[in-house]
Structures are given as C-alpha cells and as structure tokens.
Coordinates of C-alpha atoms in Angstrom, one line a residue:
M250 CA 72.2 -65.4 -8.8
S251 CA 69.0 -65.0 -10.8
N252 CA 67.1 -67.1 -8.3
V253 CA 68.2 -64.9 -5.5
R254 CA 67.0 -61.8 -7.3
L255 CA 63.7 -63.5 -8.0
Y256 CA 63.2 -64.5 -4.4
L257 CA 64.1 -60.9 -3.3
V258 CA 61.6 -59.4 -5.6
L259 CA 58.9 -61.8 -4.5
F260 CA 59.8 -61.1 -0.9
L261 CA 59.5 -57.4 -1.4
M262 CA 56.2 -57.7 -3.3
T263 CA 54.8 -60.0 -0.6
G264 CA 55.9 -57.6 2.1
L265 CA 54.4 -54.7 0.3
A266 CA 51.1 -56.5 -0.3
L267 CA 51.0 -57.5 3.4
A268 CA 51.6 -53.9 4.4
V269 CA 48.7 -52.7 2.2
C270 CA 46.4 -55.4 3.6
L271 CA 47.3 -54.5 7.1
R272 CA 46.7 -50.8 6.3
L273 CA 43.3 -51.6 4.8
F274 CA 42.5 -53.8 7.8
D275 CA 43.3 -50.8 10.0
I276 CA 41.2 -48.3 8.0
Q277 CA 38.2 -50.5 7.3
I278 CA 38.1 -52.6 10.5
M279 CA 40.0 -51.1 13.3
S280 CA 39.5 -47.4 12.4
G281 CA 36.5 -47.7 10.2
G282 CA 34.2 -45.7 12.4
K283 CA 36.6 -42.8 12.5
W284 CA 37.1 -42.6 8.8
S285 CA 33.4 -43.2 8.0
A286 CA 32.5 -40.3 10.3
Q287 CA 35.1 -38.0 8.7
A288 CA 33.7 -38.9 5.2
R289 CA 30.2 -38.2 6.4
G290 CA 31.4 -34.9 7.8
Q291 CA 32.7 -33.9 4.5
Q292 CA 29.6 -34.9 2.7
I293 CA 27.0 -33.7 5.1
F294 CA 26.5 -30.1 6.1
F295 CA 24.3 -28.3 8.6
E296 CA 23.2 -24.7 8.3
Q297 CA 21.1 -22.6 10.7
T298 CA 18.9 -20.4 8.6
T299 CA 15.4 -18.8 8.3
G300 CA 12.5 -20.1 6.3
D301 CA 11.2 -18.2 3.2
R302 CA 9.1 -15.1 3.8
G303 CA 5.4 -15.4 3.1
E304 CA 4.2 -13.8 -0.2
I305 CA 1.5 -11.3 -1.0
Y306 CA -1.3 -11.8 -3.6
M307 CA -4.5 -10.3 -4.8
M308 CA -7.3 -11.9 -7.0
N309 CA -8.4 -10.9 -10.4
K310 CA -12.0 -11.1 -11.6
K311 CA -11.6 -14.8 -12.6
G312 CA -10.4 -15.7 -9.1
D313 CA -6.8 -16.2 -10.1
P314 CA -4.1 -15.1 -7.7
V315 CA -2.0 -12.2 -8.9
P316 CA 1.5 -12.1 -7.2
L317 CA 2.4 -8.7 -5.7
A318 CA 5.4 -9.6 -3.4
I319 CA 7.3 -12.8 -3.9
N320 CA 10.7 -14.4 -3.1
R321 CA 13.1 -14.6 -6.0
V322 CA 16.7 -16.0 -6.3
F323 CA 19.2 -13.3 -7.3
F324 CA 22.9 -13.5 -8.0
H325 CA 25.4 -10.8 -6.9
A326 CA 28.8 -10.5 -8.5
Y327 CA 31.8 -9.9 -6.2
I328 CA 35.6 -10.0 -6.2
S329 CA 38.3 -10.7 -3.7
P330 CA 40.8 -7.9 -4.4
R331 CA 43.6 -9.6 -2.5
E332 CA 43.5 -12.5 -5.0
I333 CA 44.0 -10.2 -8.0
S334 CA 47.6 -9.3 -9.0
E335 CA 48.6 -5.9 -10.2
E336 CA 49.3 -7.2 -13.6
E337 CA 45.8 -8.6 -14.0
K338 CA 43.8 -5.6 -12.7
E339 CA 43.6 -3.4 -15.9
E340 CA 42.6 -6.2 -18.2
T341 CA 40.2 -7.8 -15.8
A342 CA 38.6 -4.5 -15.0
I343 CA 37.9 -3.9 -18.7
E344 CA 36.3 -7.3 -19.1
I345 CA 34.2 -7.0 -15.9
A346 CA 33.0 -3.6 -16.8
E347 CA 31.9 -4.8 -20.3
V348 CA 30.1 -7.8 -19.0
L349 CA 28.3 -6.1 -16.1
D350 CA 27.8 -2.8 -17.8
L351 CA 29.9 -1.0 -15.1
N352 CA 32.3 1.9 -15.3
K353 CA 35.9 0.6 -15.5
D354 CA 37.2 3.1 -13.0
F355 CA 34.5 1.9 -10.5
V356 CA 35.7 -1.7 -10.9
L357 CA 39.4 -0.6 -10.5
E358 CA 38.5 1.3 -7.4
R359 CA 37.0 -1.9 -5.9
M360 CA 40.0 -3.9 -7.0
N361 CA 42.4 -1.6 -5.2
R362 CA 40.8 -2.0 -1.8
D363 CA 42.5 -4.1 0.8
S364 CA 39.7 -6.5 1.1
S365 CA 38.7 -10.1 0.5
Y366 CA 35.1 -9.3 -0.5
E367 CA 33.8 -6.4 -2.6
I368 CA 30.3 -6.4 -4.2
L369 CA 30.4 -5.2 -7.8
K370 CA 26.8 -5.5 -8.7
R371 CA 23.6 -6.8 -7.1
K372 CA 20.6 -8.5 -8.7
L373 CA 22.2 -9.5 -11.9
T374 CA 20.1 -10.5 -14.9
E375 CA 20.3 -14.1 -16.1
E376 CA 22.5 -13.0 -19.0
E377 CA 24.9 -11.0 -16.8
A378 CA 25.2 -13.9 -14.3
E379 CA 26.0 -16.4 -17.0
Q380 CA 28.6 -14.2 -18.6
A381 CA 30.2 -13.0 -15.4
G382 CA 30.6 -16.6 -14.2
D383 CA 33.0 -17.1 -17.1
V384 CA 35.3 -14.2 -16.0
D385 CA 38.3 -15.0 -14.0
N386 CA 38.4 -13.5 -10.4
V387 CA 34.6 -12.9 -10.4
Y388 CA 32.5 -14.9 -8.0
M389 CA 28.7 -15.3 -7.8
E390 CA 26.8 -15.1 -4.6
R391 CA 23.2 -16.6 -4.5
D392 CA 20.6 -14.7 -2.4
V393 CA 16.8 -15.0 -2.0
M394 CA 15.4 -11.6 -2.0
R395 CA 12.0 -9.9 -2.1
Y396 CA 10.7 -9.1 -5.6
Y397 CA 7.7 -7.1 -6.6
P398 CA 6.7 -8.3 -10.1
Q399 CA 4.1 -5.5 -10.6
G400 CA 6.5 -2.7 -9.9
N401 CA 4.7 0.5 -8.8
F402 CA 1.3 -1.2 -8.8
A403 CA -0.4 -1.0 -5.4
S404 CA 3.0 0.0 -3.8
H405 CA 1.5 2.1 -1.0
V406 CA -0.7 -0.9 0.0
I407 CA 2.2 -3.4 -0.1
G408 CA 5.1 -1.5 1.3
F409 CA 8.6 -3.1 0.9
V410 CA 11.2 -5.3 2.7
D411 CA 14.5 -3.7 3.5
R412 CA 18.0 -5.2 3.4
E413 CA 17.6 -6.4 7.0
D414 CA 14.6 -8.5 5.7
E415 CA 12.2 -6.4 7.8
G416 CA 8.9 -5.2 6.4
R417 CA 8.5 -1.4 6.0
Y418 CA 5.2 0.4 5.4
G419 CA 1.9 -1.2 4.2
I420 CA 1.1 -4.9 4.5
E421 CA 4.8 -5.8 4.6
Q422 CA 5.2 -4.1 7.9
H423 CA 1.7 -4.7 9.4
Y424 CA 1.9 -8.5 8.9
D425 CA 5.7 -8.7 9.2
S426 CA 5.6 -11.0 12.2
I427 CA 3.4 -13.7 10.5
M428 CA 5.1 -13.4 7.1
Q429 CA 8.6 -13.8 8.5
G430 CA 10.0 -17.3 8.1
R431 CA 10.9 -19.3 11.3
E432 CA 14.5 -20.2 12.1
G433 CA 15.6 -23.8 11.9
I434 CA 18.3 -26.2 10.7
K435 CA 18.9 -27.3 7.2
E436 CA 20.7 -30.6 6.8
G437 CA 22.1 -31.5 3.4
R438 CA 24.4 -33.8 1.6
R439 CA 27.1 -33.0 -1.0
G440 CA 27.1 -35.3 -3.9
S441 CA 28.4 -35.5 -7.5
G442 CA 25.2 -33.8 -8.6
G443 CA 25.4 -30.9 -6.2
F444 CA 23.7 -30.2 -2.9
F445 CA 20.7 -32.1 -1.6
I446 CA 18.6 -31.0 1.4
T447 CA 17.8 -34.1 3.5
R448 CA 16.1 -32.4 6.5
D449 CA 14.7 -28.9 6.9
T450 CA 13.2 -27.7 10.2
T451 CA 12.7 -24.1 9.0
E452 CA 9.2 -22.9 8.6
R453 CA 7.9 -20.7 5.7
G454 CA 6.0 -17.5 6.7
L455 CA 2.3 -17.2 6.0
N456 CA 1.1 -15.9 2.7
V457 CA -1.3 -12.9 2.6
M458 CA -4.2 -12.6 0.2
L459 CA -5.5 -9.0 -0.2
T460 CA -9.1 -8.1 -0.7
L461 CA -8.2 -5.8 -3.6
D462 CA -9.5 -6.8 -7.0
Y463 CA -6.7 -6.6 -9.6
N464 CA -8.9 -5.3 -12.4
V465 CA -10.5 -2.6 -10.3
Q466 CA -7.1 -1.6 -8.8
H467 CA -5.5 -1.4 -12.2
F468 CA -8.3 0.8 -13.6
T469 CA -8.4 3.0 -10.5
E470 CA -4.6 3.6 -10.6
N471 CA -4.7 4.5 -14.2
V472 CA -7.6 7.0 -13.6
L473 CA -5.8 8.5 -10.6
R474 CA -2.5 8.8 -12.4
D475 CA -4.2 10.7 -15.3
A476 CA -6.0 13.0 -12.8
Y477 CA -2.8 13.6 -10.9
D478 CA -1.1 14.7 -14.1
E479 CA -4.1 16.6 -15.6
F480 CA -4.9 18.7 -12.5
N481 CA -1.2 19.0 -11.5
S482 CA -2.0 17.8 -7.9
S483 CA 0.6 17.5 -5.2
S484 CA -0.9 14.2 -4.2
A485 CA -4.1 12.1 -4.9
S486 CA -5.8 9.1 -3.6
I487 CA -8.9 6.9 -4.1
V488 CA -10.6 4.2 -2.1
V489 CA -13.3 1.9 -3.4
G490 CA -15.0 -0.5 -1.0
D491 CA -18.0 -2.5 -0.1
P492 CA -20.1 -0.6 2.4
N493 CA -21.9 -3.7 3.7
T494 CA -18.8 -5.6 4.7
G495 CA -16.0 -3.1 4.8
R496 CA -14.0 -5.0 2.2
I497 CA -11.6 -2.7 0.3
I498 CA -11.7 -3.3 -3.4
A499 CA -9.2 -0.7 -4.6
M500 CA -6.9 1.6 -2.7
A501 CA -4.5 3.9 -4.7
S502 CA -2.2 6.9 -3.9
N503 CA -0.1 9.1 -6.1
P504 CA 2.8 9.8 -6.5
G505 CA 3.9 6.2 -6.4
F506 CA 7.2 4.4 -6.0
N507 CA 8.7 1.1 -7.1
P508 CA 9.3 -1.1 -4.0
N509 CA 12.1 -2.9 -6.0
H510 CA 14.0 0.3 -5.9
Y511 CA 12.9 1.8 -2.6
S512 CA 16.4 2.9 -1.7
E513 CA 16.4 5.3 -4.6
V514 CA 13.5 7.3 -3.2
K515 CA 14.7 10.6 -1.7
D516 CA 11.6 11.8 0.0
F517 CA 10.3 9.3 2.5
S518 CA 6.8 10.8 2.4
A519 CA 6.5 9.1 -0.9
F520 CA 6.1 5.8 1.0
K521 CA 3.0 7.0 2.9
N522 CA -0.4 5.6 2.1
Q523 CA -2.3 8.9 1.8
T524 CA -5.7 7.1 2.3
V525 CA -4.8 6.1 5.9
Q526 CA -1.7 8.1 6.9
S527 CA -2.8 11.7 6.1
F528 CA -5.7 13.6 7.5
F529 CA -7.2 16.8 6.1
E530 CA -10.1 19.2 6.5
P531 CA -12.9 17.5 4.4
G532 CA -15.0 20.6 3.6
S533 CA -18.5 20.1 2.1
V534 CA -18.3 16.3 1.9
F535 CA -18.9 16.5 5.7
K536 CA -22.3 18.2 5.2
P537 CA -24.2 14.9 4.7
I538 CA -22.9 13.8 8.1
T539 CA -24.3 16.9 9.8
M540 CA -27.5 16.6 7.8
A541 CA -27.9 12.9 8.6
G542 CA -27.4 13.7 12.3
G543 CA -30.1 16.5 12.2
I544 CA -32.6 14.2 10.5
D545 CA -31.9 11.3 12.9
A546 CA -32.3 13.5 15.9
M547 CA -35.5 14.8 14.3
V548 CA -34.5 18.5 14.4
V549 CA -34.9 18.8 10.6
E550 CA -36.8 17.1 7.7
P551 CA -35.8 17.2 4.0
D552 CA -38.7 19.6 3.2
D553 CA -38.0 22.0 6.1
T554 CA -37.2 25.5 4.9
Y555 CA -34.5 28.0 5.9
E556 CA -34.2 31.7 4.8
D557 CA -30.6 32.2 3.6
E558 CA -29.2 35.7 3.7
G559 CA -25.9 34.7 2.2
H560 CA -24.0 35.0 5.5
V561 CA -24.3 34.3 9.2
R562 CA -22.4 36.0 12.0
I563 CA -21.2 34.1 15.1
H564 CA -19.4 36.0 17.8
G565 CA -18.0 38.6 15.5
R566 CA -17.1 36.2 12.7
T567 CA -18.9 36.1 9.4
I568 CA -19.5 32.9 7.5
H569 CA -20.3 33.2 3.8
N570 CA -21.6 30.8 1.2
Y571 CA -19.3 29.8 -1.7
G572 CA -19.0 32.8 -4.1
R573 CA -20.8 34.9 -1.4
R574 CA -24.1 33.8 -3.0
T575 CA -27.5 34.4 -1.4
W576 CA -30.1 31.7 -2.0
G577 CA -33.2 33.1 -0.2
E578 CA -35.8 30.5 1.0
V579 CA -34.5 27.0 0.6
S580 CA -35.4 23.5 1.8
M581 CA -33.0 21.1 3.5
T582 CA -32.7 19.2 0.3
D583 CA -31.8 22.5 -1.5
I584 CA -29.1 23.0 1.1
M585 CA -27.5 19.7 0.2
R586 CA -28.0 20.1 -3.5
N587 CA -26.5 23.6 -3.7
S588 CA -24.0 23.0 -0.8
I589 CA -25.1 26.1 1.2
N590 CA -22.8 26.8 4.1
T591 CA -25.2 29.0 6.1
G592 CA -27.9 26.4 5.8
I593 CA -25.8 23.5 7.2
V594 CA -24.6 25.8 10.0
E595 CA -28.3 26.2 10.8
V596 CA -28.7 22.4 10.9
G597 CA -25.7 22.1 13.3
D598 CA -27.2 24.8 15.5
R599 CA -30.5 23.0 15.8
L600 CA -28.6 19.8 16.5
G601 CA -26.7 21.4 19.4
Q602 CA -23.1 20.8 20.5
D603 CA -23.7 17.7 22.6
L604 CA -25.6 15.8 19.9
F605 CA -23.2 17.1 17.2
L606 CA -20.2 15.6 19.1
E607 CA -22.2 12.4 19.8
Y608 CA -22.8 11.9 16.1
M609 CA -19.2 12.7 15.2
E610 CA -18.1 10.0 17.7
D611 CA -20.7 7.5 16.4
F612 CA -19.5 8.0 12.8
G613 CA -15.9 7.3 14.1
F614 CA -14.2 10.6 13.6
F615 CA -12.4 10.5 16.9
E616 CA -10.8 7.1 16.3
K617 CA -8.9 5.0 13.8
T618 CA -11.0 2.8 11.7
G619 CA -9.0 -0.3 12.6
I620 CA -8.2 -1.2 9.0
D621 CA -5.5 -3.9 8.9
T622 CA -2.5 -1.9 7.4
H623 CA 0.4 -0.1 8.8
G624 CA 0.5 3.4 10.2
E625 CA -3.2 4.5 10.3
V626 CA -3.6 7.9 11.9
A627 CA -6.6 9.7 13.3
S628 CA -7.0 13.3 14.5
E629 CA -8.0 14.0 18.0
N630 CA -10.0 17.0 16.7
K631 CA -9.2 19.0 19.8
N632 CA -10.6 22.2 18.3
I633 CA -14.1 21.0 18.3
L634 CA -13.8 19.7 21.9
E635 CA -13.0 23.2 23.1
R636 CA -16.7 23.9 22.5
H637 CA -16.4 27.3 20.9
D638 CA -19.5 28.3 18.9
V639 CA -17.5 29.3 15.9
N640 CA -15.7 26.0 15.8
F641 CA -19.0 24.1 15.8
A642 CA -20.4 26.3 13.1
T643 CA -17.5 25.7 10.7
A644 CA -17.3 22.0 11.6
A645 CA -20.8 21.6 10.3
Y646 CA -19.5 22.1 6.8
G647 CA -16.2 20.3 7.3
H648 CA -13.8 23.1 8.3
G649 CA -11.7 23.1 11.5
I650 CA -11.9 19.3 11.8
Q651 CA -9.7 16.7 10.4
V652 CA -10.4 13.3 8.8
T653 CA -8.7 10.6 6.7
T654 CA -9.8 9.2 3.4
I655 CA -10.5 5.9 5.0
Q656 CA -12.6 7.5 7.7
L657 CA -14.8 9.1 5.0
F658 CA -15.2 5.7 3.4
R659 CA -16.3 4.3 6.7
A660 CA -18.7 7.2 7.4
F661 CA -20.4 7.1 4.0
S662 CA -20.7 3.4 4.4
V663 CA -23.0 4.1 7.3
L664 CA -25.2 6.1 4.9
A665 CA -25.0 3.3 2.2
N666 CA -25.5 0.2 4.3
G667 CA -28.6 1.2 6.2
G668 CA -27.0 3.0 9.2
D669 CA -24.3 0.7 10.6
L670 CA -20.6 1.5 11.4
I671 CA -18.4 -1.2 10.0
V672 CA -14.6 -1.9 10.2
P673 CA -12.8 -1.7 6.8
Y674 CA -10.3 -4.4 6.0
I675 CA -7.9 -5.1 3.2
T676 CA -6.8 -8.7 3.9
Q677 CA -9.0 -11.7 3.2
G678 CA -10.1 -13.5 6.3
M679 CA -9.8 -10.3 8.4
G680 CA -13.3 -9.0 8.1
S681 CA -15.2 -8.2 11.3
D682 CA -18.8 -9.0 12.1
S683 CA -18.8 -6.0 14.4
R684 CA -21.5 -3.5 13.5
E685 CA -22.7 -0.5 15.5
S686 CA -25.9 1.1 14.7
V687 CA -25.5 4.9 14.0
L688 CA -28.6 5.9 12.1
S689 CA -32.1 4.7 11.7
S690 CA -33.4 3.2 8.5
S691 CA -35.8 6.1 8.3
T692 CA -32.9 8.6 8.3
I693 CA -31.2 6.6 5.5
S694 CA -34.4 6.7 3.4
K695 CA -34.4 10.5 3.7
I696 CA -30.7 11.4 3.4
T697 CA -30.1 9.2 0.3
P698 CA -32.5 11.1 -2.0
M699 CA -30.9 14.4 -0.9
L700 CA -27.5 13.0 -2.0
V701 CA -29.0 11.8 -5.3
A702 CA -30.2 15.4 -5.9
S703 CA -26.7 16.6 -5.2
V704 CA -25.4 14.5 -8.0
D705 CA -28.4 14.9 -10.4
E706 CA -28.8 18.6 -10.0
G707 CA -25.9 19.9 -7.9
S708 CA -22.2 20.2 -7.9
G709 CA -21.7 16.5 -8.2
W710 CA -23.3 16.1 -11.6
R711 CA -20.1 15.1 -13.2
A712 CA -20.0 12.0 -11.0
G713 CA -23.4 10.9 -12.4
V714 CA -23.8 7.9 -14.7
P715 CA -26.8 7.9 -17.2
G716 CA -29.4 5.3 -16.2
Y717 CA -28.3 5.1 -12.6
Y718 CA -29.0 6.8 -9.4
V719 CA -25.8 7.9 -7.7
A720 CA -25.7 9.4 -4.2
G721 CA -22.8 11.7 -3.4
K722 CA -21.3 15.0 -2.4
T723 CA -18.4 17.2 -3.5
G724 CA -16.1 19.0 -1.1
T725 CA -13.6 21.8 -1.6
S726 CA -11.6 22.9 1.5
Q727 CA -8.9 25.5 1.8
I728 CA -5.6 24.3 3.3
P729 CA -4.4 26.1 6.4
Y730 CA -1.1 28.0 6.0
S731 CA 0.4 25.9 8.8
V732 CA -0.1 22.7 6.8
L733 CA 1.8 24.2 4.0
G734 CA 4.7 25.0 6.3
I735 CA 3.9 28.8 6.3
Q736 CA 4.2 30.6 9.6
K737 CA 0.9 32.4 9.3
S738 CA -2.6 32.0 10.7
G739 CA -5.7 31.4 8.6
Y740 CA -6.3 29.6 5.3
S741 CA -4.4 29.8 2.0
D742 CA -6.0 29.7 -1.5
E743 CA -4.7 26.2 -2.0
T744 CA -7.4 23.5 -1.7
I745 CA -8.1 19.9 -1.2
Q746 CA -11.0 18.7 -3.5
T747 CA -13.0 15.5 -2.8
F748 CA -16.0 13.5 -3.8
V749 CA -17.6 10.7 -1.8
G750 CA -20.5 8.7 -3.2
Y751 CA -22.2 5.3 -3.4
A752 CA -24.1 3.4 -6.1
P753 CA -26.6 2.3 -7.0
A754 CA -28.0 4.8 -4.6
Y755 CA -31.0 2.7 -3.4
D756 CA -29.2 -0.6 -3.2
P757 CA -25.5 0.3 -2.8
E758 CA -22.8 -2.1 -3.7
F759 CA -19.8 0.2 -3.4
V760 CA -18.5 3.5 -2.0
V761 CA -16.0 5.6 -3.9
V762 CA -13.8 8.3 -2.2
V763 CA -11.6 10.6 -4.4
R764 CA -9.2 13.1 -2.9
L765 CA -7.0 15.5 -4.9
D766 CA -4.6 17.8 -3.1
Q767 CA -3.8 21.2 -4.5
P768 CA -5.3 20.6 -8.0
N769 CA -5.3 23.5 -10.5
T770 CA -9.1 23.7 -10.5
P771 CA -11.3 26.0 -8.3
T772 CA -13.7 23.3 -7.1
A773 CA -14.2 19.6 -6.8
E774 CA -17.0 19.9 -9.3
L775 CA -14.3 20.1 -12.0
S776 CA -11.8 17.6 -10.6
A777 CA -12.8 15.0 -8.0
A778 CA -16.3 14.6 -9.3
P779 CA -15.5 13.6 -12.9
V780 CA -12.7 11.2 -11.6
A781 CA -15.3 9.6 -9.3
G782 CA -17.7 9.4 -12.2
D783 CA -15.2 7.4 -14.2
V784 CA -14.7 4.9 -11.4
I785 CA -18.4 4.6 -10.6
E786 CA -19.3 4.0 -14.3
Y787 CA -16.5 1.3 -14.4
M788 CA -17.7 -0.4 -11.3
L789 CA -21.4 -0.5 -12.5
K790 CA -20.3 -2.2 -15.7
Y791 CA -17.7 -4.4 -14.1
K792 CA -20.2 -5.7 -11.6
Q793 CA -22.8 -5.9 -14.4
I794 CA -25.4 -4.0 -12.4
P795 CA -28.6 -3.3 -14.4
P796 CA -29.6 0.3 -14.9
D797 CA -32.2 1.9 -12.5
Y798 CA -34.0 3.6 -15.3
H799 CA -33.9 4.2 -19.1
D800 CA -32.1 7.3 -20.0
P801 CA -33.8 8.9 -23.0
K802 CA -30.4 10.5 -24.0
E803 CA -28.9 7.0 -24.5

C-alpha cells in the first residue's frame, strides 16, 4: 500500500514538473517574442514633449555670465479629493495646512470638491516638498518653470514667461521664437534606480546674452531707485550706451516688478519699458539738435549774436524764456549755455521748415530706432508735419513733438560719435554696421564745446565731474493735460525733466540719458542733472578713464 502511495506521489510530481516545463517552453520559446515585447513595453516609455527654453544672461566686469532668466525644477503639491474619506479630511487638512503654511479652511474647501486633481500650492520650497511628501493623500508634481534669480533686477528689459510658456514683454517676447524649445520624442527606460532617458529628439532653445554690464546696471538701478523716491516721480528711466557702436550698457525703469510674481501686478503699465515704450515732449534737450542742424546748414556759427527781448510773437502767440527772463545780446553758445527759448526759435527760423524737417528725419525722430527688444514705439509727430509756423517755433525747443528715451540716446550718439546715426542694440551679436552720416565733423567740433559750456557754466552744472569735460543739456517740459487724462487743452504744471550728455566730451565713450516724470522739483537742473552726474562719474571711474585736466579744487 505504501508503494502505491509512493508511486502516486512520484507520478503527480512528475506530471507537475512536466506541466511547468511545458509552460516555460511555451513562454520562453513558443511565445517568447510576445512576452518579451510586453516586458519592454512596461519598461520603456515614450513621451512627446518640448525641449527646455533658452536662458538669458548678462556679463559682469570680469566677463563672467550672470543668469537673469533660467529654467528651474519646481514641485507643486496637489490632492485627489475623491480619494480622501470624510473621516480623514479634518485631520489631514490640519497636517497639510501646517506643513505647507496654508489656511486649514482653504485646504478643506479643496478637499470637498468633486475632483481628482486640486492644486494646493505651487513652487514649493525644498523643505516644504520634503515634508509634504510624507503626508498621506498629498502628491508631488514636478514641473520645469521659468525662474528669475535676480528678482526685480533688469525686469523691464527681460520681461517674463507666462503660464502658457510664452514670452511676454522685453527680451522674453522679442526672442520668444528662438528661445522656445523644439518639440520631439523622449524615449526612456524604467529601472530599479528610476527613469533613464535613452533617446531625446527635443531641441533646447537658444540662449541670449545681453550687452548690459551687470555692474553698471546694478549701480544705475540703485541711483534711479533713489531718485525715484527722493523726487517722488511717477516714473523714471535711464539709458547708458556706447555712441560708437550702439551697444546698450545699462537700461533701467522705475517702478519695477518681480517677473517671478508677475501675476500679482495689478497695473499692466508696470510691465512697460519706459525707455522704448513711452514717448514724451523732450523740452530743452532738443535744443542741441536744432542748433547742430543750424551749424551744419551754415546758417549760424557759435559766435553769431542774437538780440533777445525776452519773448517772440508768432501769429498772435507769444513765446517766452524760462522765468520770462530777458538776456539782451547773446551768442549762439550763450543760447545753449543759458537755454534761451527765443534764441533757439531764431535758429529754427534761419534753418527753415524744410531743412528743420530734414534734420529731424536724419536724426531718426520719425522712426523707431530698431533696437532689438519688444514693443518699441515712435511718434509720427503729425503736428510738425502740418507746417504751422507756431509748431515749428515750439519744436525748435522740444515742445509739440514727441520722442522716446532711446531716440534721444541715438540722436546724442550722433553728436558724440562724429556725426553718424547708429542702431542701438541690447543683445550680443546683434550690432549693426549700418551708419548714416547726419552731421559733418566740422559741426561736431563746434556743437560739443557749446554743450560743454552748458554743463560747466549752465543749468547742467550738477552733471559735471571735476577733472573731466562733460557735454550735455538739461530739459524741462510741461506735460499736456491730455496726457494726464484731463479733458482740457494746453499744458499742465506737471513736468518731465531730463538730462542727456556724453563723456569724455572730446573723446566720448558713453552717452547717458536720464528721464524723471513728474518729479517734485521745478527744473531738471535740480533732478535729472545730479542723477546723470552720479552715473557719469561712476562710468568714468569704472572704465578707468584718465582726467582731461587737473582740477585745482581736488
């Protein structure tokens, strides 16, 4: 009997072993291809995605790249309300609120939604992500997002990327198409150590390197912020650039914004780069343009005289000097030094309407400068094209025409570089060799000493730097009621105050433009000029430019 049982057990075991062998034969040999493919399907994955966006940098004095806009991995915390039982909600909400620094009622409100996916908090800190990962019912979502490590710094130049991964404003929008990553397929393999990418056909977008100098930009923004606060301005802007090449070295606007938190900005005008997206009546900083045209057309010389009576009447309208002052007999240099309205009207009259318009066009005041950033504007200046005598008279001293800060930089670059109109640029590799001759070298040799006199002995004296010749001009223009949103003709008492200058005057290496909107000072002599002086002095030291002469006061 025992032998029968033994044989039965052996038979069953043999049969079982045979069955296993047959099954293994079927899996490994007969159906091996199918099971192998299924295994690979579970281990290998394919994902259609987009390559990383290109990043934005600028250089510091040492030539090291400074990151302005980069891609950074963030984690978002989310829950699936349908997976959370009623009994768990209260206790879980308390724990989540504590870990993520959220209001418990907010968390409960999310839990009570009929949903499988509810975001609790975006862009978690490393500590929050680590702690939240240990909480039941909380899931982490990985996302690559745009990050601006410098915060508000150069924000108007950079712009930002929105939640649809599209560039908005500034460089982000202007170069959006080349910075966008290209779509492709990522093939990967799942293993015990995680995910491994084995093939990637996506393409990363191109990086952009700005011409801005980090050190100069940093100093300029600090100076501008202090001026904005000190003079209680509604807005303020500065441009610093090389007049010989058009390279922009610094470009700043106030008030600023943090592109990491762009969605918190309530007034969209805060995103505008005031240097390129806002035009204004320049006032007396336009006088050097009129004077340069008069000299170039040989209708005036620096020593020519004019008898000032304090006012001039044109078709029933009376134009006065600032403070209604009368200067008597003055030279053209005196007109520039003392910013005499009636005198520059005389220069414009000698120049004539046709030539005045021709020089305005040659200086680029009817067109955009072509700078490589988003949203540049330019006024058509239709008033001057109507050819009324009064309009030409006021335009001679910068009223009734509109310009942008970047247009003023370009125009004064003509005076600083020997007479050529250049194209400003803010991205390395985008400089243009295009140069159009506007003024003769003889004209430049005459207009520059006049502008030096304006700084040494005129209203621009606060922009001067001991030991150096600085050429420049102040401007104070009244703001039209219409610009302030007031339904009324004429000009308000609110002003825009500017200074434009270049240094060293007789071998210029940079041009500085300062604009302050609605400051609490009467003239640019007290606001824009000293701000420009701080920037000019910094630039001279930063570039280690030796003094032009020994100042006995030093």
